[in-house]
């Protein structure tokens, strides 16, 4: 018996998944052509699942800063900030973020995942309570598990349910920290933050907002949902990531809470890991600037999101409850989702396959994330491809047009795969 | 098993019966994950509904120690007693 025997059921599911076609969780791209196109198995593939919301990964200025930093400061810091010390760039990055968010304090982490791991496990200690939205990201659940606080879930995006649960804890002495996300990563739905802030105020809790998918996406200045909802003063802690809108890697937390800096010597996922390399920080600082200098990126992002969301919705696909740069289509079951995903890929479109229990409901999702730099033509191609595969697989009803109605004796067959591939390469249009 | 635990268990079983689509034999030794084939998400959502039913708070670490319906009844009963 192997130490890995416990994973036998997972192995079985995983092997089944791989047997259908490409492995959705081990995609290897031969190269990236731009923020929206990559080479996969020798062909150009549209990238529609990379959370590259502002398309800054190939921004000239960001690349130049990164190159200059690697030449000036080397390839890595080779250790943690408490042991090896900080570089000036760590401080500059923290100051830039604090200024952008109009906050006193900022700490950066090596990944967004670690920002949540660190903040949740350290802020809420023994005897305290963490109140988590039931659809929270894995990093939030893992941060809760790493710490010693009592963890309570409330119903997704339901301020009344949070209120009820906080009320049950009213006589408990510990601190209560409520954690919500700006935009939820699976369905793209937005938290009713104004209402959550009201509950937080009334019940005397602390509030943390994870703006991973909403930084650069929501708010007049791109500060996220807290800005858009006009409740920044109620959000005690904002966490986020550099790996989406800012096009690099890393995480952060900004706050006005007094004595915040004590966390630098208390927060283990901050203390005991190698700090961000200078090249990553340099491009991030520039990306933050580009994001502020070019608000038109955000405008284009939303236009693109609408084009995809309504394009798919009007065809009859089951999309999420509201339009955002995350557009997910729910399909009936896992085998269908895997087949659908493979056919889209064969047609030259890459997006994310999300299977339960990573999804909020038992329905698997074909998850897209749109970018400001997707062209309308790329989005239209994606919608056409979705339609073609949707009809082939019976997710959408077969097309009944006037010609088909006249020729009743001819059965309406789904378009063959070759046609789908042609649609993807723009051959038909 | 005390009278209150028995009562709590009966109420939990009744709620679970409503939730499960297929009829199942439910008792104190029923393993919630293995016998009922509920995934982790479904179990957590069921816990949330029990919190409402009994007007209690069941922290997630208390759920970690639960395997059977009998275990669950003991935890819920203890938390009810604390109110």
Tab-separated table of C-alpha atoms in Angstrom:
chain	number	residue	atom	x	y	z
A	1	UNK	CA	0.000	0.000	0.000
A	2	UNK	CA	1.457	3.315	-1.100
A	3	UNK	CA	1.349	6.519	0.878
A	4	UNK	CA	-0.582	7.875	-2.119
A	5	UNK	CA	-3.254	5.134	-2.083
A	6	UNK	CA	-5.711	7.503	-0.457
A	7	UNK	CA	-5.854	9.379	-3.742
A	8	UNK	CA	-7.163	6.366	-5.702
A	9	UNK	CA	-10.664	7.878	-6.218
A	10	UNK	CA	-9.110	11.163	-7.355
A	11	UNK	CA	-6.751	9.276	-9.671
A	12	UNK	CA	-9.741	7.539	-11.268
A	13	UNK	CA	-11.598	10.815	-11.882
A	14	UNK	CA	-8.446	12.469	-13.174
A	15	UNK	CA	-7.647	9.630	-15.590
A	16	UNK	CA	-11.200	9.710	-16.942
A	17	UNK	CA	-10.819	13.406	-17.568
A	18	UNK	CA	-7.555	12.914	-19.441
A	19	UNK	CA	-8.919	10.076	-21.550
A	20	UNK	CA	-11.334	12.423	-23.360
A	21	UNK	CA	-8.670	14.604	-24.964
A	22	UNK	CA	-6.287	17.265	-23.710
A	23	UNK	CA	-5.658	17.583	-19.997
A	24	UNK	CA	-7.367	20.808	-18.874
A	25	UNK	CA	-5.203	21.062	-15.775
A	26	UNK	CA	-1.844	20.507	-17.424
A	27	UNK	CA	-1.927	22.718	-20.474
A	28	UNK	CA	1.500	23.547	-21.860
A	29	UNK	CA	1.694	26.486	-24.261
A	30	UNK	CA	4.721	26.572	-26.535
A	31	UNK	CA	4.758	30.334	-26.423
A	32	UNK	CA	2.769	33.490	-25.785
A	33	UNK	CA	2.202	35.723	-28.813
A	34	UNK	CA	0.447	38.523	-26.940
A	35	UNK	CA	-1.819	39.032	-23.920
A	36	UNK	CA	-4.632	37.319	-25.823
A	37	UNK	CA	-2.947	34.717	-28.037
A	38	UNK	CA	-0.693	31.761	-27.396
A	39	UNK	CA	0.695	28.837	-29.358
A	40	UNK	CA	-0.790	25.494	-28.392
A	41	UNK	CA	0.202	22.308	-30.251
A	42	UNK	CA	1.499	24.361	-33.122
A	43	UNK	CA	-1.512	26.569	-33.625
A	44	UNK	CA	-2.538	30.067	-32.635
A	45	UNK	CA	-5.041	29.851	-29.797
A	46	UNK	CA	-7.178	32.655	-28.390
A	47	UNK	CA	-6.630	32.988	-24.649
A	48	UNK	CA	-9.943	33.581	-22.924
A	49	UNK	CA	-9.140	32.243	-19.482
A	50	UNK	CA	-6.107	34.052	-18.115
A	51	UNK	CA	-7.512	36.834	-15.849
A	52	UNK	CA	-5.334	39.284	-17.810
A	53	UNK	CA	-8.032	41.939	-17.400
A	54	UNK	CA	-6.102	44.995	-18.581
A	55	UNK	CA	-3.777	43.168	-20.970
A	56	UNK	CA	-0.631	44.624	-19.391
A	57	UNK	CA	1.575	41.501	-19.608
A	58	UNK	CA	3.179	42.714	-22.853
A	59	UNK	CA	3.132	46.428	-22.074
A	60	UNK	CA	6.405	47.947	-23.344
A	61	UNK	CA	6.948	50.223	-20.357
A	62	UNK	CA	6.329	47.365	-17.873
A	63	UNK	CA	8.755	45.105	-19.747
A	64	UNK	CA	11.426	47.825	-19.858
A	65	UNK	CA	11.155	48.431	-16.101
A	66	UNK	CA	11.402	44.727	-15.442
A	67	UNK	CA	14.468	44.309	-17.654
A	68	UNK	CA	16.195	47.308	-16.047
A	69	UNK	CA	15.480	45.925	-12.562
A	70	UNK	CA	16.851	42.469	-13.302
A	71	UNK	CA	20.055	44.058	-14.669
A	72	UNK	CA	20.407	46.400	-11.701
A	73	UNK	CA	19.379	44.114	-8.824
A	74	UNK	CA	19.768	40.551	-10.071
A	75	UNK	CA	17.361	37.687	-10.635
A	76	UNK	CA	16.063	37.131	-7.118
A	77	UNK	CA	16.219	38.117	-3.453
A	78	UNK	CA	17.178	34.558	-2.408
A	79	UNK	CA	15.243	34.739	0.819
A	80	UNK	CA	12.754	36.378	3.125
A	81	UNK	CA	12.600	40.037	4.045
A	82	UNK	CA	13.159	39.410	7.746
A	83	UNK	CA	16.324	37.394	7.042
A	84	UNK	CA	17.804	38.882	3.852
A	85	UNK	CA	16.403	42.377	4.267
A	86	UNK	CA	14.173	44.382	1.961
A	87	UNK	CA	15.209	46.059	-1.278
A	88	UNK	CA	14.267	49.650	-1.958
A	89	UNK	CA	11.838	48.269	-4.543
A	90	UNK	CA	9.798	46.462	-1.841
A	91	UNK	CA	9.296	49.780	-0.087
A	92	UNK	CA	8.537	51.656	-3.315
A	93	UNK	CA	5.937	49.058	-4.278
A	94	UNK	CA	4.296	49.216	-0.838
A	95	UNK	CA	4.256	53.004	-0.873
A	96	UNK	CA	2.809	53.096	-4.402
A	97	UNK	CA	-0.009	50.756	-3.415
A	98	UNK	CA	-0.746	52.590	-0.162
A	99	UNK	CA	-0.913	55.881	-2.072
A	100	UNK	CA	-3.142	54.416	-4.773
A	101	UNK	CA	-5.593	53.084	-2.179
A	102	UNK	CA	-5.306	56.196	0.048
A	103	UNK	CA	-4.243	54.035	2.984
A	104	UNK	CA	-1.571	54.377	5.633
A	105	UNK	CA	-0.156	50.884	5.424
A	106	UNK	CA	0.679	48.189	2.913
A	107	UNK	CA	2.356	44.799	3.076
A	108	UNK	CA	3.228	42.832	-0.040
A	109	UNK	CA	3.288	39.045	-0.241
A	110	UNK	CA	4.913	36.672	-2.698
A	111	UNK	CA	1.550	35.549	-4.118
A	112	UNK	CA	-2.086	36.558	-3.763
A	113	UNK	CA	-2.769	33.163	-2.218
A	114	UNK	CA	-0.213	33.918	0.492
A	115	UNK	CA	-1.743	37.347	1.149
A	116	UNK	CA	-5.007	35.641	2.128
A	117	UNK	CA	-3.231	32.834	3.928
A	118	UNK	CA	-1.245	35.368	5.935
A	119	UNK	CA	-3.912	37.941	6.697
A	120	UNK	CA	-6.681	35.514	7.686
A	121	UNK	CA	-4.499	33.281	9.821
A	122	UNK	CA	-2.875	36.205	11.646
A	123	UNK	CA	-5.667	38.779	12.053
A	124	UNK	CA	-8.108	36.341	13.620
A	125	UNK	CA	-6.557	34.461	16.531
A	126	UNK	CA	-7.754	32.028	19.170
A	127	UNK	CA	-11.170	33.010	20.480
A	128	UNK	CA	-11.873	35.249	17.465
A	129	UNK	CA	-14.376	34.505	14.700
A	130	UNK	CA	-13.938	34.480	10.945
A	131	UNK	CA	-17.156	34.868	8.989
A	132	UNK	CA	-16.668	33.671	5.436
A	133	UNK	CA	-18.957	33.894	2.430
A	134	UNK	CA	-19.816	30.304	1.509
A	135	UNK	CA	-18.455	30.779	-2.061
A	136	UNK	CA	-15.058	31.999	-0.854
A	137	UNK	CA	-11.891	31.222	-2.816
A	138	UNK	CA	-9.672	28.331	-1.651
A	139	UNK	CA	-7.033	30.786	-0.369
A	140	UNK	CA	-9.588	32.209	2.071
A	141	UNK	CA	-10.622	28.777	3.341
A	142	UNK	CA	-6.965	27.746	3.629
A	143	UNK	CA	-6.072	30.926	5.514
A	144	UNK	CA	-8.919	30.162	7.906
A	145	UNK	CA	-7.629	26.620	8.427
A	146	UNK	CA	-4.089	27.810	9.099
A	147	UNK	CA	-5.180	30.115	11.910
A	148	UNK	CA	-6.798	29.376	15.271
A	149	UNK	CA	-10.043	31.313	14.976
A	150	UNK	CA	-13.496	29.763	14.901
A	151	UNK	CA	-14.744	29.677	11.320
A	152	UNK	CA	-18.379	30.312	10.419
A	153	UNK	CA	-19.835	30.419	6.905
A	154	UNK	CA	-22.723	32.613	5.788
A	155	UNK	CA	-24.870	32.256	2.666
A	156	UNK	CA	-23.281	33.635	-0.482
A	157	UNK	CA	-23.819	37.375	-1.056
A	158	UNK	CA	-26.502	37.456	1.659
A	159	UNK	CA	-26.064	40.360	4.130
A	160	UNK	CA	-29.192	39.324	6.099
A	161	UNK	CA	-27.756	35.868	6.616
A	162	UNK	CA	-24.475	37.418	7.834
A	163	UNK	CA	-26.462	39.636	10.207
A	164	UNK	CA	-28.268	36.615	11.643
A	165	UNK	CA	-25.016	34.746	12.240
A	166	UNK	CA	-23.265	37.742	13.803
A	167	UNK	CA	-26.261	38.165	16.090
A	168	UNK	CA	-25.840	34.596	17.332
A	169	UNK	CA	-22.259	35.523	18.237
A	170	UNK	CA	-23.189	38.841	19.870
A	171	UNK	CA	-22.355	37.625	23.366
A	172	UNK	CA	-19.084	35.941	22.423
A	173	UNK	CA	-16.090	38.026	23.494
A	174	UNK	CA	-13.793	37.451	20.463
A	175	UNK	CA	-13.249	39.824	17.522
A	176	UNK	CA	-15.277	39.108	14.407
A	177	UNK	CA	-13.730	39.461	10.951
A	178	UNK	CA	-16.025	39.282	7.920
A	179	UNK	CA	-14.382	38.309	4.618
A	180	UNK	CA	-15.975	38.883	1.201
A	181	UNK	CA	-14.711	39.121	-2.371
A	182	UNK	CA	-15.257	42.006	-4.811
A	183	UNK	CA	-15.999	39.821	-7.812
A	184	UNK	CA	-16.364	36.075	-7.279
A	185	UNK	CA	-13.971	34.165	-9.491
A	186	UNK	CA	-16.276	31.408	-10.687
A	187	UNK	CA	-19.488	33.176	-11.762
A	188	UNK	CA	-18.300	36.766	-11.875
A	189	UNK	CA	-20.992	37.948	-9.477
A	190	UNK	CA	-20.347	41.026	-7.342
A	191	UNK	CA	-20.808	41.273	-3.556
A	192	UNK	CA	-23.531	43.618	-2.217
A	193	UNK	CA	-20.800	45.482	-0.359
A	194	UNK	CA	-22.804	48.520	0.736
A	195	UNK	CA	-25.216	46.215	2.586
A	196	UNK	CA	-22.378	44.131	4.046
A	197	UNK	CA	-20.747	47.358	5.288
A	198	UNK	CA	-24.005	48.328	7.022
A	199	UNK	CA	-24.156	44.981	8.807
A	200	UNK	CA	-20.505	45.277	9.783
A	201	UNK	CA	-21.082	48.741	11.271
A	202	UNK	CA	-24.192	47.721	13.151
A	203	UNK	CA	-22.666	44.560	14.590
A	204	UNK	CA	-19.224	45.987	15.358
A	205	UNK	CA	-17.280	43.546	13.179
A	206	UNK	CA	-14.170	44.064	11.034
A	207	UNK	CA	-14.402	43.815	7.260
A	208	UNK	CA	-11.880	42.491	4.736
A	209	UNK	CA	-12.503	42.648	0.989
A	210	UNK	CA	-10.544	40.529	-1.458
A	211	UNK	CA	-10.317	42.626	-4.627
A	212	UNK	CA	-8.317	40.011	-6.579
A	213	UNK	CA	-10.704	40.107	-9.555
A	214	UNK	CA	-11.967	43.683	-9.081
A	215	UNK	CA	-8.737	45.713	-8.794
A	216	UNK	CA	-8.428	47.692	-12.014
A	217	UNK	CA	-11.885	46.450	-13.009
A	218	UNK	CA	-14.348	48.299	-10.733
A	219	UNK	CA	-14.443	51.855	-9.370
A	220	UNK	CA	-13.815	55.177	-11.135
A	221	UNK	CA	-10.119	54.881	-10.344
A	222	UNK	CA	-9.929	51.094	-10.486
A	223	UNK	CA	-9.624	50.666	-6.720
A	224	UNK	CA	-12.189	47.896	-6.835
A	225	UNK	CA	-15.623	47.223	-5.428
A	226	UNK	CA	-15.017	49.179	-2.205
A	227	UNK	CA	-14.514	52.308	-4.325
A	228	UNK	CA	-17.434	51.540	-6.629
A	229	UNK	CA	-19.806	50.927	-3.715
A	230	UNK	CA	-18.545	54.049	-1.916
A	231	UNK	CA	-17.687	52.188	1.295
A	232	UNK	CA	-13.895	52.310	1.402
A	233	UNK	CA	-13.960	53.749	4.934
A	234	UNK	CA	-15.804	50.644	6.152
A	235	UNK	CA	-13.348	48.218	4.594
A	236	UNK	CA	-10.682	47.763	7.258
A	237	UNK	CA	-8.496	45.554	5.090
A	238	UNK	CA	-8.222	45.278	1.317
A	239	UNK	CA	-6.310	42.314	-0.075
A	240	UNK	CA	-5.506	41.666	-3.690
A	241	UNK	CA	-3.122	40.246	-6.208
A	242	UNK	CA	-0.678	41.448	-8.859
A	243	UNK	CA	-1.311	38.411	-11.024
A	244	UNK	CA	-4.484	39.608	-12.703
A	245	UNK	CA	-4.942	43.269	-13.709
A	246	UNK	CA	-1.300	44.106	-12.923
A	247	UNK	CA	0.072	41.279	-15.044
A	248	UNK	CA	2.773	39.859	-12.760
A	249	UNK	CA	2.674	37.831	-9.539
A	250	UNK	CA	2.372	38.680	-5.843
A	251	UNK	CA	-0.225	39.828	-3.330
A	252	UNK	CA	-0.872	42.713	-0.959
A	253	UNK	CA	-2.914	44.017	1.918
A	254	UNK	CA	-3.593	47.726	2.539
A	255	UNK	CA	-5.156	49.141	5.682
A	256	UNK	CA	-5.546	52.162	7.941
A	257	UNK	CA	-5.703	50.071	11.105
A	258	UNK	CA	-3.245	51.415	13.656
A	259	UNK	CA	-0.102	49.390	14.367
A	260	UNK	CA	-0.613	47.370	11.158
A	261	UNK	CA	3.159	46.954	10.747
A	262	UNK	CA	3.368	44.601	13.727
A	263	UNK	CA	2.098	41.972	11.280
A	264	UNK	CA	5.525	41.984	9.613
A	265	UNK	CA	6.863	40.036	12.561
A	266	UNK	CA	3.716	38.041	13.316
A	267	UNK	CA	2.435	36.883	9.953
A	268	UNK	CA	4.137	33.601	9.072
A	269	UNK	CA	3.239	33.392	5.351
A	270	UNK	CA	4.904	36.837	5.072
A	271	UNK	CA	7.924	36.038	7.219
A	272	UNK	CA	8.981	32.579	6.151
A	273	UNK	CA	9.002	32.717	2.374
A	274	UNK	CA	11.263	34.290	-0.231
A	275	UNK	CA	10.239	37.842	-1.091
A	276	UNK	CA	9.267	39.038	-4.572
A	277	UNK	CA	12.121	39.387	-7.086
A	278	UNK	CA	12.992	42.965	-8.195
A	279	UNK	CA	11.952	42.384	-11.819
A	280	UNK	CA	8.430	41.404	-10.774
A	281	UNK	CA	8.070	44.376	-8.457
A	282	UNK	CA	9.385	46.805	-11.077
A	283	UNK	CA	6.824	45.775	-13.690
A	284	UNK	CA	4.083	45.822	-11.042
A	285	UNK	CA	4.886	49.407	-10.028
A	286	UNK	CA	4.772	50.441	-13.689
A	287	UNK	CA	1.553	48.481	-14.304
A	288	UNK	CA	-0.084	50.296	-11.391
A	289	UNK	CA	0.904	53.565	-13.065
A	290	UNK	CA	-0.310	52.439	-16.503
A	291	UNK	CA	-3.596	51.392	-14.975
A	292	UNK	CA	-4.121	54.910	-13.588
A	293	UNK	CA	-2.879	56.689	-16.702
A	294	UNK	CA	-5.104	54.697	-19.044
A	295	UNK	CA	-8.641	54.486	-17.651
A	296	UNK	CA	-9.791	53.730	-21.198
A	297	UNK	CA	-8.523	50.161	-20.678
A	298	UNK	CA	-11.211	49.686	-18.044
A	299	UNK	CA	-13.840	51.081	-20.387
A	300	UNK	CA	-12.803	48.689	-23.149
A	301	UNK	CA	-12.747	45.818	-20.676
A	302	UNK	CA	-16.399	46.388	-19.817
A	303	UNK	CA	-17.389	46.797	-23.462
A	304	UNK	CA	-15.660	43.510	-24.238
A	305	UNK	CA	-17.286	41.816	-21.254
A	306	UNK	CA	-20.718	42.896	-22.487
A	307	UNK	CA	-19.987	41.653	-25.977
A	308	UNK	CA	-19.145	38.185	-24.670
A	309	UNK	CA	-21.745	37.971	-21.881
A	310	UNK	CA	-24.720	39.080	-23.979
A	311	UNK	CA	-23.417	37.215	-27.017
A	312	UNK	CA	-23.540	33.952	-25.093
A	313	UNK	CA	-26.694	34.789	-23.162
A	314	UNK	CA	-28.629	35.702	-26.286
A	315	UNK	CA	-27.739	32.324	-27.773
A	316	UNK	CA	-29.391	30.691	-24.772
A	317	UNK	CA	-26.359	29.661	-22.736
A	318	UNK	CA	-26.703	29.594	-18.949
A	319	UNK	CA	-24.375	32.445	-17.966
A	320	UNK	CA	-23.868	33.928	-14.484
A	321	UNK	CA	-26.321	36.321	-12.799
A	322	UNK	CA	-24.588	39.530	-13.899
A	323	UNK	CA	-22.261	40.846	-16.585
A	324	UNK	CA	-18.627	41.149	-15.500
A	325	UNK	CA	-15.222	40.334	-17.021
A	326	UNK	CA	-15.735	36.777	-15.764
A	327	UNK	CA	-18.265	35.026	-17.977
A	328	UNK	CA	-19.105	31.428	-17.103
A	329	UNK	CA	-21.369	29.032	-18.936
A	330	UNK	CA	-22.899	26.255	-16.846
A	331	UNK	CA	-23.406	22.861	-18.479
A	332	UNK	CA	-25.277	19.817	-17.232
A	333	UNK	CA	-22.522	17.427	-16.195
A	334	UNK	CA	-18.776	16.837	-16.114
A	335	UNK	CA	-18.429	14.557	-19.191
A	336	UNK	CA	-20.316	17.110	-21.298
A	337	UNK	CA	-18.209	19.959	-19.911
A	338	UNK	CA	-14.969	18.107	-20.666
A	339	UNK	CA	-16.120	17.328	-24.229
A	340	UNK	CA	-17.235	20.926	-24.756
A	341	UNK	CA	-13.935	22.277	-23.444
A	342	UNK	CA	-11.925	19.961	-25.723
A	343	UNK	CA	-13.890	20.952	-28.806
A	344	UNK	CA	-13.401	24.652	-28.054
A	345	UNK	CA	-9.676	24.021	-27.725
A	346	UNK	CA	-9.607	22.071	-30.995
A	347	UNK	CA	-11.307	25.085	-32.526
A	348	UNK	CA	-8.540	27.355	-31.235
A	349	UNK	CA	-10.090	28.763	-28.062
A	350	UNK	CA	-8.663	28.283	-24.589
A	351	UNK	CA	-10.646	28.954	-21.439
A	352	UNK	CA	-10.993	27.377	-17.985
A	353	UNK	CA	-12.832	24.196	-17.156
A	354	UNK	CA	-14.134	24.338	-13.590
A	355	UNK	CA	-15.488	21.152	-12.066
A	356	UNK	CA	-17.307	20.701	-8.752
A	357	UNK	CA	-16.526	21.022	-5.860
A	358	UNK	CA	-14.510	24.034	-7.106
A	359	UNK	CA	-17.773	25.459	-8.480
A	360	UNK	CA	-20.501	27.072	-6.353
A	361	UNK	CA	-23.182	24.643	-7.544
A	362	UNK	CA	-22.962	21.035	-8.796
A	363	UNK	CA	-22.914	22.333	-12.405
A	364	UNK	CA	-19.492	22.367	-14.111
A	365	UNK	CA	-18.496	25.680	-15.679
A	366	UNK	CA	-16.772	26.771	-18.866
A	367	UNK	CA	-15.191	29.889	-17.455
A	368	UNK	CA	-13.968	32.795	-19.555
A	369	UNK	CA	-12.175	35.906	-18.390
A	370	UNK	CA	-12.145	38.804	-20.779
A	371	UNK	CA	-9.354	41.318	-21.366
A	372	UNK	CA	-9.371	44.982	-22.383
A	373	UNK	CA	-7.116	44.029	-25.290
A	374	UNK	CA	-9.278	41.276	-26.785
A	375	UNK	CA	-10.419	42.490	-30.193
A	376	UNK	CA	-14.143	42.455	-31.038
A	377	UNK	CA	-13.246	39.904	-33.744
A	378	UNK	CA	-11.675	37.554	-31.185
A	379	UNK	CA	-14.754	37.781	-28.986
A	380	UNK	CA	-17.109	37.209	-31.903
A	381	UNK	CA	-15.081	34.177	-32.906
A	382	UNK	CA	-15.358	32.823	-29.368
A	383	UNK	CA	-19.133	33.312	-29.397
A	384	UNK	CA	-19.462	31.601	-32.798
A	385	UNK	CA	-17.374	28.696	-31.626
A	386	UNK	CA	-19.463	28.372	-28.481
A	387	UNK	CA	-22.578	28.327	-30.617
A	388	UNK	CA	-21.245	25.697	-33.015
A	389	UNK	CA	-20.061	23.356	-30.266
A	390	UNK	CA	-23.193	24.067	-28.236
A	391	UNK	CA	-25.376	22.884	-31.109
A	392	UNK	CA	-23.171	19.867	-31.845
A	393	UNK	CA	-23.423	18.707	-28.262
A	394	UNK	CA	-27.082	19.543	-27.802
A	395	UNK	CA	-26.442	22.225	-25.178
A	396	UNK	CA	-28.278	24.588	-27.511
A	397	UNK	CA	-31.302	23.466	-29.553
A	398	UNK	CA	-30.585	22.721	-33.231
A	399	UNK	CA	-30.834	25.727	-35.488
A	400	UNK	CA	-34.220	25.975	-37.174
A	401	UNK	CA	-33.955	28.482	-39.991
A	402	UNK	CA	-36.297	29.144	-42.898
A	403	UNK	CA	-34.415	26.903	-45.332
A	404	UNK	CA	-34.471	24.085	-42.824
A	405	UNK	CA	-38.187	24.509	-42.294
A	406	UNK	CA	-38.856	24.216	-46.010
A	407	UNK	CA	-36.823	21.053	-46.346
A	408	UNK	CA	-38.534	19.152	-43.566
A	409	UNK	CA	-37.418	15.805	-44.850
A	410	UNK	CA	-33.732	16.656	-44.397
A	411	UNK	CA	-32.648	16.137	-40.806
A	412	UNK	CA	-30.769	19.061	-39.325
A	413	UNK	CA	-27.385	17.749	-38.361
A	414	UNK	CA	-24.873	19.419	-36.113
A	415	UNK	CA	-22.008	21.097	-37.947
A	416	UNK	CA	-18.978	18.828	-38.310
A	417	UNK	CA	-15.860	19.575	-36.320
A	418	UNK	CA	-13.992	20.802	-39.400
A	419	UNK	CA	-16.511	23.602	-39.738
A	420	UNK	CA	-16.003	24.506	-36.124
A	421	UNK	CA	-12.274	24.711	-36.716
A	422	UNK	CA	-12.859	26.946	-39.723
A	423	UNK	CA	-15.045	29.235	-37.664
A	424	UNK	CA	-12.265	29.498	-35.147
A	425	UNK	CA	-9.684	30.459	-37.708
A	426	UNK	CA	-12.053	32.957	-39.225
A	427	UNK	CA	-12.356	30.879	-42.396
A	428	UNK	CA	-16.077	31.238	-42.808
A	429	UNK	CA	-16.552	34.902	-42.174
B	1	UNK	CA	-27.279	8.387	24.808
B	2	UNK	CA	-29.220	11.041	26.715
B	3	UNK	CA	-32.756	12.100	25.913
B	4	UNK	CA	-31.662	15.438	24.399
B	5	UNK	CA	-29.076	13.806	22.126
B	6	UNK	CA	-31.728	11.346	20.943
B	7	UNK	CA	-34.081	14.225	20.229
B	8	UNK	CA	-31.383	16.233	18.389
B	9	UNK	CA	-30.467	13.185	16.338
B	10	UNK	CA	-34.069	12.569	15.336
B	11	UNK	CA	-34.377	16.175	14.170
B	12	UNK	CA	-31.120	16.009	12.198
B	13	UNK	CA	-32.223	12.782	10.512
B	14	UNK	CA	-35.552	14.304	9.590
B	15	UNK	CA	-33.847	17.330	7.982
B	16	UNK	CA	-31.382	15.132	6.161
B	17	UNK	CA	-34.197	12.969	4.800
B	18	UNK	CA	-35.758	16.067	3.237
B	19	UNK	CA	-32.418	17.017	1.679
B	20	UNK	CA	-31.551	13.617	0.198
B	21	UNK	CA	-33.182	12.843	-3.082
B	22	UNK	CA	-33.032	9.062	-2.646
B	23	UNK	CA	-34.484	7.236	0.369
B	24	UNK	CA	-31.737	6.023	2.707
B	25	UNK	CA	-31.453	4.195	5.993
B	26	UNK	CA	-30.292	6.803	8.456
B	27	UNK	CA	-29.049	6.085	11.955
B	28	UNK	CA	-26.346	7.024	14.456
B	29	UNK	CA	-23.709	4.922	12.651
B	30	UNK	CA	-24.444	6.332	9.182
B	31	UNK	CA	-21.228	7.813	7.773
B	32	UNK	CA	-22.156	11.204	6.355
B	33	UNK	CA	-19.605	11.305	3.548
B	34	UNK	CA	-19.191	7.615	2.662
B	35	UNK	CA	-22.732	6.281	3.123
B	36	UNK	CA	-24.623	9.296	1.839
B	37	UNK	CA	-22.126	10.209	-0.888
B	38	UNK	CA	-22.353	13.903	-0.096
B	39	UNK	CA	-19.423	16.033	-1.266
B	40	UNK	CA	-17.681	18.438	1.098
B	41	UNK	CA	-19.708	21.382	-0.201
B	42	UNK	CA	-23.039	19.644	0.368
B	43	UNK	CA	-21.997	18.695	3.908
B	44	UNK	CA	-20.989	22.290	4.697
B	45	UNK	CA	-24.280	23.604	3.320
B	46	UNK	CA	-26.182	21.062	5.433
B	47	UNK	CA	-24.262	22.269	8.506
B	48	UNK	CA	-25.291	25.836	7.662
B	49	UNK	CA	-28.950	24.787	7.557
B	50	UNK	CA	-28.591	22.996	10.920
B	51	UNK	CA	-27.185	26.220	12.406
B	52	UNK	CA	-30.416	27.932	11.364
B	53	UNK	CA	-32.639	25.070	12.489
B	54	UNK	CA	-31.156	24.986	15.991
B	55	UNK	CA	-30.191	28.688	16.205
B	56	UNK	CA	-26.582	27.825	17.016
B	57	UNK	CA	-23.090	28.412	15.611
B	58	UNK	CA	-21.199	25.310	14.484
B	59	UNK	CA	-17.574	26.346	13.833
B	60	UNK	CA	-15.917	24.446	10.959
B	61	UNK	CA	-13.298	22.836	13.231
B	62	UNK	CA	-16.114	21.087	15.105
B	63	UNK	CA	-17.335	19.639	11.809
B	64	UNK	CA	-13.860	18.199	11.122
B	65	UNK	CA	-14.237	15.695	13.968
B	66	UNK	CA	-17.628	14.481	12.754
B	67	UNK	CA	-17.895	11.231	10.790
B	68	UNK	CA	-21.278	9.733	11.618
B	69	UNK	CA	-24.732	11.137	12.245
B	70	UNK	CA	-24.235	10.106	15.890
B	71	UNK	CA	-21.086	12.289	16.103
B	72	UNK	CA	-22.966	15.172	14.539
B	73	UNK	CA	-25.844	14.821	16.994
B	74	UNK	CA	-23.402	14.975	19.924
B	75	UNK	CA	-21.763	18.160	18.627
B	76	UNK	CA	-25.087	19.865	17.853
B	77	UNK	CA	-26.508	18.808	21.212
B	78	UNK	CA	-23.501	20.210	23.073
B	79	UNK	CA	-23.737	23.514	21.203
B	80	UNK	CA	-27.491	23.673	21.883
B	81	UNK	CA	-26.828	23.197	25.583
B	82	UNK	CA	-24.435	26.146	25.578
B	83	UNK	CA	-27.048	28.614	24.423
